Short mmCIF file of C-alpha atoms in Angstrom, two decimals:
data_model
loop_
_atom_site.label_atom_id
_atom_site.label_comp_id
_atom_site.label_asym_id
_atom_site.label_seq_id
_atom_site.Cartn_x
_atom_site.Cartn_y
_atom_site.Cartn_z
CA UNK H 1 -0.36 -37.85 4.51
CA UNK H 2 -3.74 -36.08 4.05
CA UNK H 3 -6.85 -37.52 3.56
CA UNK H 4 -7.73 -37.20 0.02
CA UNK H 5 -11.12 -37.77 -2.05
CA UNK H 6 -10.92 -38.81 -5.63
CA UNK H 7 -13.30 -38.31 -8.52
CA UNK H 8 -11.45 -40.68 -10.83
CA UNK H 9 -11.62 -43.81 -8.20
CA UNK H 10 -15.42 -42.85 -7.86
CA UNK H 11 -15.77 -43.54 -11.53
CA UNK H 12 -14.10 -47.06 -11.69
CA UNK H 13 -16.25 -48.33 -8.61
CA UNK H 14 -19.32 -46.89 -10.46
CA UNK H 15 -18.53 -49.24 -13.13
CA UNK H 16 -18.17 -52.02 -11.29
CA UNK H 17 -21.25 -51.59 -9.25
CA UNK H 18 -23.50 -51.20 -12.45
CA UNK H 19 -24.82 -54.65 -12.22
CA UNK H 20 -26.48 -53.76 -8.68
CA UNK H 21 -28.21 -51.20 -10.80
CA UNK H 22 -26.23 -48.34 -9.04
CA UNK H 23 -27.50 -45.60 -10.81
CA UNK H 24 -23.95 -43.21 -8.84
CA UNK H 25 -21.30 -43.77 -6.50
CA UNK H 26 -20.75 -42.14 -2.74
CA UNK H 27 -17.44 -41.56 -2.18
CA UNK H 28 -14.93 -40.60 0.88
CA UNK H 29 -11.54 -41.51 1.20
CA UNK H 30 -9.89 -42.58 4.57
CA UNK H 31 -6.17 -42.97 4.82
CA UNK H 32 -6.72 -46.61 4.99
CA UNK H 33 -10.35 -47.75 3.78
CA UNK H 34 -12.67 -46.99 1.14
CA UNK H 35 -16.40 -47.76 2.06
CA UNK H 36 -19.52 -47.11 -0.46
CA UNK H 37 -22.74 -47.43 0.07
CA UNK H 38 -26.21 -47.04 -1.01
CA UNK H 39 -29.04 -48.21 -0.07
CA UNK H 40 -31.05 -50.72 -3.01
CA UNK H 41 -34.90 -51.61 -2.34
CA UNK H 42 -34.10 -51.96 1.56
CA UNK H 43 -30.40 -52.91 1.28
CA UNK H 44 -27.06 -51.67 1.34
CA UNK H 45 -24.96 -52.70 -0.97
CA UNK H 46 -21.03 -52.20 0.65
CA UNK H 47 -18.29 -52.17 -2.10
CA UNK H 48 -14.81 -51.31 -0.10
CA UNK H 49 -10.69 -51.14 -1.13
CA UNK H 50 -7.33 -51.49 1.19
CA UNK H 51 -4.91 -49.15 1.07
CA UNK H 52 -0.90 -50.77 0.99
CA UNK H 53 -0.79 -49.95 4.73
CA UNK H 54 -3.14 -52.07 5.57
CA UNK H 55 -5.08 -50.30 8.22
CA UNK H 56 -9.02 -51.09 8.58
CA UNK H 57 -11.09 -47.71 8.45
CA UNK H 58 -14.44 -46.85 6.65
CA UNK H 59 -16.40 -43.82 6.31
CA UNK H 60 -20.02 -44.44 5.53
CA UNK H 61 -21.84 -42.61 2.93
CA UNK H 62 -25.47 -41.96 3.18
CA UNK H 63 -27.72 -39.14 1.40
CA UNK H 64 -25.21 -37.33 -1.15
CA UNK H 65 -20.99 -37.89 -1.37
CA UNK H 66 -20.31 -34.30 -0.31
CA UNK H 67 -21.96 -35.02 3.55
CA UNK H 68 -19.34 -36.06 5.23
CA UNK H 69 -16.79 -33.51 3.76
CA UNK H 70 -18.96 -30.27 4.56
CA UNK H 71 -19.64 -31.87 7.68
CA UNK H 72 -18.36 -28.71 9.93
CA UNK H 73 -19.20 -25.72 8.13
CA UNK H 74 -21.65 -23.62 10.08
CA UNK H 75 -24.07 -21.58 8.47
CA UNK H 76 -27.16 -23.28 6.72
CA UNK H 77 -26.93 -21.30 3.76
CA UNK H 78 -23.10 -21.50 3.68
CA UNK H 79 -23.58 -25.53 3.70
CA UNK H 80 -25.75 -25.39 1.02
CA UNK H 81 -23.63 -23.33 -1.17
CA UNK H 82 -20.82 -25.37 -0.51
CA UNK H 83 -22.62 -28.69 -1.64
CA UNK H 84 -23.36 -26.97 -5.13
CA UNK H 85 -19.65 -26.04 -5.54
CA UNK H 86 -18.74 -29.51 -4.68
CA UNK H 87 -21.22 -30.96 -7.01
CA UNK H 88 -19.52 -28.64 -9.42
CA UNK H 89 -16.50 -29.76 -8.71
CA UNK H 90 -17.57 -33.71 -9.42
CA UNK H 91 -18.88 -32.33 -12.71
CA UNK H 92 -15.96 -30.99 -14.34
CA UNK H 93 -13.60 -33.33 -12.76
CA UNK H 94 -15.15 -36.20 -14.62
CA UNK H 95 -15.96 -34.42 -17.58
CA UNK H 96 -12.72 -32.94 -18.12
CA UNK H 97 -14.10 -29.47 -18.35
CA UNK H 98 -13.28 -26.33 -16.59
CA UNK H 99 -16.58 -24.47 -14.50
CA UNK H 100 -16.84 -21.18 -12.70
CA UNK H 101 -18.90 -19.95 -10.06
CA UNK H 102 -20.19 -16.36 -9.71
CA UNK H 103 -18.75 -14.22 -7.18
CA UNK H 104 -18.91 -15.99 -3.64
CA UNK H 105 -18.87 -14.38 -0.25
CA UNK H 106 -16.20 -14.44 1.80
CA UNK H 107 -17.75 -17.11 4.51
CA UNK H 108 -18.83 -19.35 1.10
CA UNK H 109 -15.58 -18.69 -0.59
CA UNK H 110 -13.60 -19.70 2.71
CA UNK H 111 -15.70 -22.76 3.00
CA UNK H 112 -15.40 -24.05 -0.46
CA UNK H 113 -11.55 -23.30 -0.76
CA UNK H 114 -10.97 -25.46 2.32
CA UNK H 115 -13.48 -28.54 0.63
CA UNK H 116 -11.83 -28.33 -2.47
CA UNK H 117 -8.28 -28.66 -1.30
CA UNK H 118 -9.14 -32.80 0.04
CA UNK H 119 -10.44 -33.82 -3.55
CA UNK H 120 -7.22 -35.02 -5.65
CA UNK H 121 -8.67 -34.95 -8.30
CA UNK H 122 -9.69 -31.53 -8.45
CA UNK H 123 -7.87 -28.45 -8.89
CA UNK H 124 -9.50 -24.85 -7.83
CA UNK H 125 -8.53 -21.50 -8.22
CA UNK H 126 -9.79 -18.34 -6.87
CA UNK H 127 -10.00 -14.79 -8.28
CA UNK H 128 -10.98 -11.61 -7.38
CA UNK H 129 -8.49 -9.37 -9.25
CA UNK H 130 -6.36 -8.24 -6.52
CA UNK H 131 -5.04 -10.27 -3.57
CA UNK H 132 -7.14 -8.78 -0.48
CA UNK H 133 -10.45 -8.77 -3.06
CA UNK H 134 -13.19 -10.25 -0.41
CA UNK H 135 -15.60 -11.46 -3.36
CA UNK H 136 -13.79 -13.73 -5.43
CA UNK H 137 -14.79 -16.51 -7.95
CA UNK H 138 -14.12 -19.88 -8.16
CA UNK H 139 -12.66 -21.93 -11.02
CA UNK H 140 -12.68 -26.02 -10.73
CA UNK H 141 -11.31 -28.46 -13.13
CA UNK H 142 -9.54 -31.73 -13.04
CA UNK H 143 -5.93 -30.71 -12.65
CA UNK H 144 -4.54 -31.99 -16.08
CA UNK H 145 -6.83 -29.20 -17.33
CA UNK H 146 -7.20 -26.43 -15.52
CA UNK H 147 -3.57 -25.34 -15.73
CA UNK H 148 -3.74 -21.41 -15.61
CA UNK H 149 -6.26 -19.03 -14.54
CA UNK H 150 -8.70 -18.55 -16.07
CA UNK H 151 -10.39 -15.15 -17.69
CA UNK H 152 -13.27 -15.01 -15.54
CA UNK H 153 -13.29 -11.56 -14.11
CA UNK H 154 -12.80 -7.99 -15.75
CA UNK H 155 -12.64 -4.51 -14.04
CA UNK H 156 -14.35 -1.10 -14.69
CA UNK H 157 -13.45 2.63 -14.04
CA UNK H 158 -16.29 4.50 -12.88
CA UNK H 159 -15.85 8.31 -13.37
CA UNK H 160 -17.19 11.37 -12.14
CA UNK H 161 -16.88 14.38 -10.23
CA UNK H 162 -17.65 13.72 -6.76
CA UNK H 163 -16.38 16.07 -5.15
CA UNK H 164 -19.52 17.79 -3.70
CA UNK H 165 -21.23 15.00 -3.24
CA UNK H 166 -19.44 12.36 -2.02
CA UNK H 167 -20.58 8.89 -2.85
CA UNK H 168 -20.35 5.39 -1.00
CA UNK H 169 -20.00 2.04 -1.42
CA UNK H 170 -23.78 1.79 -0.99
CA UNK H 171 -24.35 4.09 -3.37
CA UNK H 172 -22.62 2.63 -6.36
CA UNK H 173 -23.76 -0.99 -5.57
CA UNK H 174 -27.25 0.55 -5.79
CA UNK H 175 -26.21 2.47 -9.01
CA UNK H 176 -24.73 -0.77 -10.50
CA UNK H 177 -27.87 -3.28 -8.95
CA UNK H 178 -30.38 -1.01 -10.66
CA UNK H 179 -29.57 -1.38 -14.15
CA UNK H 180 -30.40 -4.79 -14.19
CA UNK H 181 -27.99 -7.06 -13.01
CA UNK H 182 -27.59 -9.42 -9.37
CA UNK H 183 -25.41 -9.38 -6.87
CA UNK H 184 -23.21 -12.45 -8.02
CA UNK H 185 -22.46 -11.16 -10.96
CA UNK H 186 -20.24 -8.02 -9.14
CA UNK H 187 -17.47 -8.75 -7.12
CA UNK H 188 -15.81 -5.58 -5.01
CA UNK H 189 -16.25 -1.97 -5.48
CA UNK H 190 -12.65 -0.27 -4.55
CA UNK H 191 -13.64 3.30 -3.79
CA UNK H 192 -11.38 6.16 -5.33
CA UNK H 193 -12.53 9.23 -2.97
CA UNK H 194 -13.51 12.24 -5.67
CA UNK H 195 -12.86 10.59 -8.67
CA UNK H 196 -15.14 7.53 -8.23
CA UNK H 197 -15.00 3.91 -7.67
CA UNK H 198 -13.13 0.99 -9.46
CA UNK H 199 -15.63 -2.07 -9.88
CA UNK H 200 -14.70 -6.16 -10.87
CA UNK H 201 -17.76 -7.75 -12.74
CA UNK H 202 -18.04 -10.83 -15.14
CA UNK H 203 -16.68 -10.03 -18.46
CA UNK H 204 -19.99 -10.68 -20.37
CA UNK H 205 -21.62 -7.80 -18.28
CA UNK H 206 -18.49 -5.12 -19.08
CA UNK H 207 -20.47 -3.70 -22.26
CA UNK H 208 -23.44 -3.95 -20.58
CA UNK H 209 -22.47 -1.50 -17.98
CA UNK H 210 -20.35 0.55 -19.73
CA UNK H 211 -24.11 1.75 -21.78
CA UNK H 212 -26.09 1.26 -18.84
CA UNK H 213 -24.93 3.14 -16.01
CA UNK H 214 -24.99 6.95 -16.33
CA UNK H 215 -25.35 7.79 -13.24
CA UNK H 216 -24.98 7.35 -9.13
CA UNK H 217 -26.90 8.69 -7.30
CA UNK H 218 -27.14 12.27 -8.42
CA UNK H 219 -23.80 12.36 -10.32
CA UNK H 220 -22.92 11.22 -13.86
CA UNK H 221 -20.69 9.00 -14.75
CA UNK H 222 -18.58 7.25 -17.64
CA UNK H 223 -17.71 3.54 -17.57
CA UNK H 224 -14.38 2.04 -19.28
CA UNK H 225 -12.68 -1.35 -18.96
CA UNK H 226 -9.22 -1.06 -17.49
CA UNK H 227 -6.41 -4.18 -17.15
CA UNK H 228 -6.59 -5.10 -13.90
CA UNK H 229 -3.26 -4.48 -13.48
CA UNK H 230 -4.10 -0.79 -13.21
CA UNK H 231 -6.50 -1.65 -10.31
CA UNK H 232 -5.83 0.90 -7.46
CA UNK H 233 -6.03 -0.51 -4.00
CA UNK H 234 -4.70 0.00 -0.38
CA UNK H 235 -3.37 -2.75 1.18
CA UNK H 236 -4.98 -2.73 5.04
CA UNK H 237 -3.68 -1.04 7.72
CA UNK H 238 -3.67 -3.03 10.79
CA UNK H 239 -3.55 -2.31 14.44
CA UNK H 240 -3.99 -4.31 18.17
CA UNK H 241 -4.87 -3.50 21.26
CA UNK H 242 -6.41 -4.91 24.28
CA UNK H 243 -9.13 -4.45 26.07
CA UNK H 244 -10.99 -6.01 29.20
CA UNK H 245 -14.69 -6.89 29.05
CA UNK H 246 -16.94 -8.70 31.21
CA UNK H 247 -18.44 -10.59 28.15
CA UNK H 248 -17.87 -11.62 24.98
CA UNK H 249 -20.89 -9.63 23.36
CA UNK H 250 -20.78 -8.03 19.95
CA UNK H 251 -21.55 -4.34 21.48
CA UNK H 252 -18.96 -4.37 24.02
CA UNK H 253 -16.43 -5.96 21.68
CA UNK H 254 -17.18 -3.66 18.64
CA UNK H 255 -17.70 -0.32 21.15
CA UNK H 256 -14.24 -1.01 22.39
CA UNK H 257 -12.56 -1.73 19.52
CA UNK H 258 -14.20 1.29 16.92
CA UNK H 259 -14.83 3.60 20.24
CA UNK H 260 -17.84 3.77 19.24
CA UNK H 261 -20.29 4.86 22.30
CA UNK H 262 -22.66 1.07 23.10
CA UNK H 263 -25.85 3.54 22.16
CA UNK H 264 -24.74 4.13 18.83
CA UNK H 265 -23.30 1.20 18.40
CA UNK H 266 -26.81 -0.49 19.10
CA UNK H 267 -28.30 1.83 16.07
CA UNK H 268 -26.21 0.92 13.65
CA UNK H 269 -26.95 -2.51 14.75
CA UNK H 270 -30.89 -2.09 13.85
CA UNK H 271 -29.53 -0.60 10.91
CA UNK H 272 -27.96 -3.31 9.34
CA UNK H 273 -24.35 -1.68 9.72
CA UNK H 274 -22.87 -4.56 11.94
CA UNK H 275 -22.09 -7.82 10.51
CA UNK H 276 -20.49 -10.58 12.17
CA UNK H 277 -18.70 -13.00 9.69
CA UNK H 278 -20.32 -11.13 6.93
CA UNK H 279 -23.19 -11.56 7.89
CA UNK H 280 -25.86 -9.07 9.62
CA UNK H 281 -26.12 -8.94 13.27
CA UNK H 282 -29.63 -8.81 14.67
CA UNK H 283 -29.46 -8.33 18.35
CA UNK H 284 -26.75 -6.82 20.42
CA UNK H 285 -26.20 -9.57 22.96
CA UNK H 286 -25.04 -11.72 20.09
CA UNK H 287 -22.28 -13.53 21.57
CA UNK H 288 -18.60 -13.87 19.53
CA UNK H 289 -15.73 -16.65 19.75
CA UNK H 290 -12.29 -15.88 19.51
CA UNK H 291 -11.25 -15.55 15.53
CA UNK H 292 -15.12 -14.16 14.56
CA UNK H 293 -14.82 -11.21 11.89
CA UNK H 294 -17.08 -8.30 13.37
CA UNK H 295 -17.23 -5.58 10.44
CA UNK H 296 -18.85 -1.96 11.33
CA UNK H 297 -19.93 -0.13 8.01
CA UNK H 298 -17.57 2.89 7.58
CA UNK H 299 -15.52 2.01 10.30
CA UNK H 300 -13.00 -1.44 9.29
CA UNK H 301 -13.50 -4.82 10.56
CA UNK H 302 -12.51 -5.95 14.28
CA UNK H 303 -11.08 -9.74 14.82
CA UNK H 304 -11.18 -10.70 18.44
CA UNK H 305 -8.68 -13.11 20.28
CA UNK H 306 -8.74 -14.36 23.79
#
């Protein structure tokens, strides 16, 4: 069976350890063992529980209960993301309330999902309004209340005739970020070729929008809320191939794989149009591992495996 961490045993041990003037519990769950502890003017107080099987194992808690179970993810910032959701998480587990994120990106929205699924007693959903959306929120509740999904996210048409001049994704997240609002508030932007884009935003910003933006770039435009049901997407087109390189470097990866000359390649590098597990690359001789996501801005995304 899966290790599991619950909220609800946190809350009886807190309890329990209020005479040591414990002002909150650490908690991670073994299969086995249960171990707390916290240090208390120079000591460390351990409070521990046996499982029916009987086997002896403790995991040690130090600075913060959500340590040991990011303990893994890479990125800084991804880590420190990851310890607010989790903290979150805690919140609305014990309180018996339901919480939502804003829009994650993918490498915090992979991270979190993975977290969340060894707490039992915490239930998380994701949402994005369609199932390939990259930017997708999170909702977290203990699981006797979170029972549906919630109504977190909303969608928007964007119309206008852009036909002669061609916008792109750029150009309507700069359209939509200069009226006002930030970036995790707005989740993807679906392009529709000449008739404009299809956007998912958080519902109190729909009427917002729909008076705010007039306009992208040079073209103007009308905003409407649609179901998302009537959100118009393409599901992606895959294809493999193989190629031999003497390295595993993002330029000769990426060249091979886009055919994109390692010259221009290296420009759209000091551009800020390559992106390695979303995010930016800044040299070329960055080095990849087999299952790294290597996205090229107008050209797809590349996944490399040895």
């Amino acid at each position: 069976m899966a290790a599991a961490t619950s909220f609800g045993t946190a809350c009886i041990l807190r309890r329990a350890a209020q005479a040591f003037a414990i002002s909150h519990s650490h908690i991670f769950n073994t299969n086995a063992t249960f171990s707390f502890q916290r240090k208390l003017s120079s000591q460390i107080l351990s409070v521990s529980t046996s499982s029916a099987s009987g086997v002896s194992q403790a995991v040690q808690a130090s600075n913060g209960e959500v340590d040991v179970l990011v303990k893994g993810v890479g990125e800084r910032n991804v880590t420190k993301e990851v310890k607010h959701i989790l903290e979150m998480a805690r919140r609305a587990s014990l309180k018996r309330e339901t919480l939502h994120t804003d829009f994650l990106t993918p490498p915090v929205l992979k991270e979190s999902m993975l977290v969340l699924e060894k707490l039992a007693d915490v239930k998380a959903i994701s949402q994005g309004g369609y199932p390939q959306a990259e930017r997708c929120r999170i909702s977290v509740g203990h699981p006797e209340e979170l029972t549906s999904d919630p109504d977190v996210i909303s969608a928007l048409s964007i119309k206008g005739n852009f036909q002669f001049e061609p916008c792109s994704h750029g150009d309507f997240l700069g359209s939509i970020l200069g009226t006002g609002i930030v970036r995790e508030k707005l989740g993807d932007i679906i392009l529709q070729g000449e008739q404009g884009a299809q956007i998912i935003v958080v519902p109190e910003l729909v009427e917002f929008l729909m008076s705010t933006l007039v306009k992208v770039r040079n073209v103007p435009v009308t905003c409407t809320k649609i179901p998302l049901i009537s959100l118009d997407y393409e599901p992606p087109r895959t294809k493999s191939f193989k190629t031999i390189e003497a390295s595993l470097r993002v330029d000769a990866l990426a060249s091979a794989g886009f055919k994109i000359s390692r010259s221009k390649l290296v420009n759209m590098i000091s551009n800020g149009d390559v992106r390695v597990n979303w995010n930016p690359v800044t040299t070329k001789g960055t080095t990849l591992k087999s299952g790294d996501i290597i996205s090229v801005s107008g050209k797809g995304r590349l996944k490399p495996f040895r």
